[in-house]
């Protein structure tokens, strides 16, 4: 979280860059039930990978959660499954709701909007509001509003 705190310079809107390596570190701490979680960030998407089954040690089975932005700039889950198999698109919203419930992301004291998953992973500070996110090659950029009550 040090990577975020050092980038927040003022009350009001701030832009914070977080590398896919930092996302991986945050997720491993915040979501310990996901084995060997890691992230890949490209301009088109954010992907989270984790080991589902490692009975074949040379070729473990990885779970994949992919998030993209839709035409309204909302985050949407575009893939949930494994590298080769995805759940049908019509199940995505129901599964995403279960995912949010599992991680208690529907708690009204957490950051609002469709950035709940990322907000929960990187900050539990109620004085930060996540306004926008941009995916770039190897990192994400988040616009964060810092409430004056923080000081």
mmCIF file of C-alpha atoms in Angstrom:
data_model
loop_
_atom_site.group_PDB
_atom_site.id
_atom_site.type_symbol
_atom_site.label_atom_id
_atom_site.label_comp_id
_atom_site.label_asym_id
_atom_site.label_seq_id
_atom_site.Cartn_x
_atom_site.Cartn_y
_atom_site.Cartn_z
ATOM 1 C CA UNK A 1 0.000 0.000 0.000
ATOM 2 C CA UNK A 2 3.061 2.189 0.278
ATOM 3 C CA UNK A 3 3.067 2.417 -3.547
ATOM 4 C CA UNK A 4 -0.343 4.083 -3.381
ATOM 5 C CA UNK A 5 0.216 6.320 -0.374
ATOM 6 C CA UNK A 6 3.341 7.915 -1.837
ATOM 7 C CA UNK A 7 1.394 8.914 -4.974
ATOM 8 C CA UNK A 8 -1.434 10.687 -3.140
ATOM 9 C CA UNK A 9 -0.337 14.295 -2.983
ATOM 10 C CA UNK A 10 -3.439 16.304 -2.098
ATOM 11 C CA UNK A 11 -7.043 16.378 -0.957
ATOM 12 C CA UNK A 12 -9.275 16.000 -4.000
ATOM 13 C CA UNK A 13 -8.526 14.062 -7.170
ATOM 14 C CA UNK A 14 -5.267 12.127 -7.485
ATOM 15 C CA UNK A 15 -3.951 9.752 -10.112
ATOM 16 C CA UNK A 16 -2.289 6.577 -8.862
ATOM 17 C CA UNK A 17 -0.381 4.057 -10.987
ATOM 18 C CA UNK A 18 -0.224 0.477 -9.753
ATOM 19 C CA UNK A 19 1.867 -2.190 -11.460
ATOM 20 C CA UNK A 20 0.582 -5.695 -12.103
ATOM 21 C CA UNK A 21 3.246 -6.887 -9.644
ATOM 22 C CA UNK A 22 1.807 -4.613 -6.920
ATOM 23 C CA UNK A 23 -1.714 -5.849 -7.745
ATOM 24 C CA UNK A 24 -0.445 -9.400 -7.296
ATOM 25 C CA UNK A 25 1.087 -8.502 -3.922
ATOM 26 C CA UNK A 26 -2.129 -6.820 -2.737
ATOM 27 C CA UNK A 27 -4.278 -9.763 -3.881
ATOM 28 C CA UNK A 28 -2.071 -12.380 -2.227
ATOM 29 C CA UNK A 29 -2.430 -10.515 1.054
ATOM 30 C CA UNK A 30 -6.133 -9.657 0.736
ATOM 31 C CA UNK A 31 -7.406 -12.909 -0.824
ATOM 32 C CA UNK A 32 -5.266 -15.708 0.670
ATOM 33 C CA UNK A 33 -7.781 -18.375 -0.462
ATOM 34 C CA UNK A 34 -6.618 -17.884 -4.047
ATOM 35 C CA UNK A 35 -3.471 -19.990 -4.510
ATOM 36 C CA UNK A 36 -0.594 -18.309 -6.386
ATOM 37 C CA UNK A 37 -2.775 -15.427 -7.581
ATOM 38 C CA UNK A 38 -1.216 -13.140 -10.201
ATOM 39 C CA UNK A 39 -2.320 -10.361 -12.541
ATOM 40 C CA UNK A 40 -1.791 -9.463 -16.148
ATOM 41 C CA UNK A 41 -2.701 -5.969 -17.319
ATOM 42 C CA UNK A 42 -3.044 -4.997 -20.967
ATOM 43 C CA UNK A 43 -4.738 -1.907 -22.453
ATOM 44 C CA UNK A 44 -7.818 -4.024 -23.243
ATOM 45 C CA UNK A 45 -8.194 -5.950 -19.969
ATOM 46 C CA UNK A 46 -7.176 -6.866 -16.448
ATOM 47 C CA UNK A 47 -6.782 -10.617 -15.847
ATOM 48 C CA UNK A 48 -6.423 -12.406 -12.543
ATOM 49 C CA UNK A 49 -5.035 -15.952 -12.565
ATOM 50 C CA UNK A 50 -4.909 -18.452 -9.704
ATOM 51 C CA UNK A 51 -4.174 -22.151 -9.322
ATOM 52 C CA UNK A 52 -7.335 -24.271 -9.090
ATOM 53 C CA UNK A 53 -5.737 -27.706 -9.267
ATOM 54 C CA UNK A 54 -2.096 -28.711 -9.206
ATOM 55 C CA UNK A 55 -2.391 -32.499 -9.230
ATOM 56 C CA UNK A 56 -0.414 -32.428 -12.473
ATOM 57 C CA UNK A 57 2.586 -30.509 -11.138
ATOM 58 C CA UNK A 58 4.044 -29.639 -14.549
ATOM 59 C CA UNK A 59 0.717 -28.358 -15.856
ATOM 60 C CA UNK A 60 -1.541 -26.923 -13.102
ATOM 61 C CA UNK A 61 -5.083 -25.814 -13.900
ATOM 62 C CA UNK A 62 -5.452 -22.031 -13.645
ATOM 63 C CA UNK A 63 -8.617 -20.072 -12.984
ATOM 64 C CA UNK A 64 -9.069 -16.840 -14.927
ATOM 65 C CA UNK A 65 -11.120 -13.746 -14.151
ATOM 66 C CA UNK A 66 -11.008 -11.107 -16.890
ATOM 67 C CA UNK A 67 -12.335 -7.575 -16.491
ATOM 68 C CA UNK A 68 -12.731 -5.037 -19.300
ATOM 69 C CA UNK A 69 -14.484 -1.716 -19.800
ATOM 70 C CA UNK A 70 -17.725 -1.630 -21.740
ATOM 71 C CA UNK A 71 -18.835 1.176 -24.077
ATOM 72 C CA UNK A 72 -20.105 3.161 -21.047
ATOM 73 C CA UNK A 73 -16.709 2.833 -19.349
ATOM 74 C CA UNK A 74 -18.096 0.494 -16.680
ATOM 75 C CA UNK A 75 -16.029 -2.470 -15.579
ATOM 76 C CA UNK A 76 -17.527 -5.754 -16.693
ATOM 77 C CA UNK A 77 -16.448 -9.328 -16.207
ATOM 78 C CA UNK A 78 -15.803 -10.790 -19.636
ATOM 79 C CA UNK A 79 -14.379 -14.152 -18.613
ATOM 80 C CA UNK A 80 -14.576 -16.439 -15.638
ATOM 81 C CA UNK A 81 -13.336 -19.967 -15.941
ATOM 82 C CA UNK A 82 -10.061 -21.535 -16.934
ATOM 83 C CA UNK A 83 -7.610 -20.625 -19.661
ATOM 84 C CA UNK A 84 -9.446 -22.883 -22.137
ATOM 85 C CA UNK A 85 -13.013 -22.908 -20.818
ATOM 86 C CA UNK A 86 -15.218 -19.951 -19.857
ATOM 87 C CA UNK A 87 -18.607 -19.828 -18.264
ATOM 88 C CA UNK A 88 -21.376 -18.720 -20.644
ATOM 89 C CA UNK A 89 -21.678 -14.935 -20.941
ATOM 90 C CA UNK A 90 -25.241 -14.900 -19.557
ATOM 91 C CA UNK A 91 -23.949 -16.263 -16.220
ATOM 92 C CA UNK A 92 -21.322 -13.536 -15.776
ATOM 93 C CA UNK A 93 -23.452 -11.053 -13.799
ATOM 94 C CA UNK A 94 -24.793 -13.732 -11.453
ATOM 95 C CA UNK A 95 -21.287 -15.100 -10.864
ATOM 96 C CA UNK A 96 -19.883 -11.595 -10.404
ATOM 97 C CA UNK A 97 -22.542 -10.907 -7.755
ATOM 98 C CA UNK A 98 -21.533 -14.118 -5.959
ATOM 99 C CA UNK A 99 -17.883 -13.104 -6.263
ATOM 100 C CA UNK A 100 -18.647 -9.687 -4.705
ATOM 101 C CA UNK A 101 -20.648 -11.357 -1.926
ATOM 102 C CA UNK A 102 -17.854 -13.850 -1.221
ATOM 103 C CA UNK A 103 -15.388 -11.029 -0.680
ATOM 104 C CA UNK A 104 -17.977 -8.881 1.155
ATOM 105 C CA UNK A 105 -17.708 -6.237 -1.564
ATOM 106 C CA UNK A 106 -21.377 -5.280 -1.286
ATOM 107 C CA UNK A 107 -20.722 -3.754 2.133
ATOM 108 C CA UNK A 108 -21.996 -0.124 2.005
ATOM 109 C CA UNK A 109 -18.924 1.070 3.930
ATOM 110 C CA UNK A 110 -16.645 0.057 1.055
ATOM 111 C CA UNK A 111 -15.931 2.116 -2.067
ATOM 112 C CA UNK A 112 -18.993 2.530 -4.267
ATOM 113 C CA UNK A 113 -19.375 1.938 -7.963
ATOM 114 C CA UNK A 114 -18.132 -0.801 -10.200
ATOM 115 C CA UNK A 115 -14.557 -0.627 -8.901
ATOM 116 C CA UNK A 116 -15.389 -2.653 -5.776
ATOM 117 C CA UNK A 117 -13.071 -5.557 -6.484
ATOM 118 C CA UNK A 118 -10.032 -3.380 -7.133
ATOM 119 C CA UNK A 119 -10.890 -0.902 -4.370
ATOM 120 C CA UNK A 120 -11.253 -3.686 -1.815
ATOM 121 C CA UNK A 121 -7.974 -5.216 -2.866
ATOM 122 C CA UNK A 122 -5.828 -2.103 -2.601
ATOM 123 C CA UNK A 123 -7.382 0.069 0.107
ATOM 124 C CA UNK A 124 -9.741 -0.130 3.051
ATOM 125 C CA UNK A 125 -9.646 3.624 3.683
ATOM 126 C CA UNK A 126 -13.229 5.012 3.689
ATOM 127 C CA UNK A 127 -11.893 8.487 2.790
ATOM 128 C CA UNK A 128 -10.827 7.324 -0.676
ATOM 129 C CA UNK A 129 -13.349 7.183 -3.513
ATOM 130 C CA UNK A 130 -12.387 5.437 -6.726
ATOM 131 C CA UNK A 131 -13.533 7.472 -9.736
ATOM 132 C CA UNK A 132 -12.026 5.824 -12.822
ATOM 133 C CA UNK A 133 -9.568 3.177 -13.879
ATOM 134 C CA UNK A 134 -7.483 2.813 -17.007
ATOM 135 C CA UNK A 135 -5.715 -0.364 -18.075
ATOM 136 C CA UNK A 136 -2.278 0.039 -19.624
ATOM 137 C CA UNK A 137 0.506 -2.359 -20.498
ATOM 138 C CA UNK A 138 1.709 -3.739 -17.156
ATOM 139 C CA UNK A 139 -0.152 -1.360 -14.840
ATOM 140 C CA UNK A 140 -3.431 0.338 -14.039
ATOM 141 C CA UNK A 141 -4.044 4.019 -13.439
ATOM 142 C CA UNK A 142 -6.745 4.902 -10.934
ATOM 143 C CA UNK A 143 -8.323 8.278 -10.330
ATOM 144 C CA UNK A 144 -8.922 8.521 -6.602
ATOM 145 C CA UNK A 145 -10.740 11.274 -4.765
ATOM 146 C CA UNK A 146 -9.315 11.953 -1.303
ATOM 147 C CA UNK A 147 -11.873 13.266 1.183
ATOM 148 C CA UNK A 148 -10.804 16.276 3.266
ATOM 149 C CA UNK A 149 -11.604 14.345 6.465
ATOM 150 C CA UNK A 150 -8.431 12.312 5.865
ATOM 151 C CA UNK A 151 -6.230 15.087 7.220
#
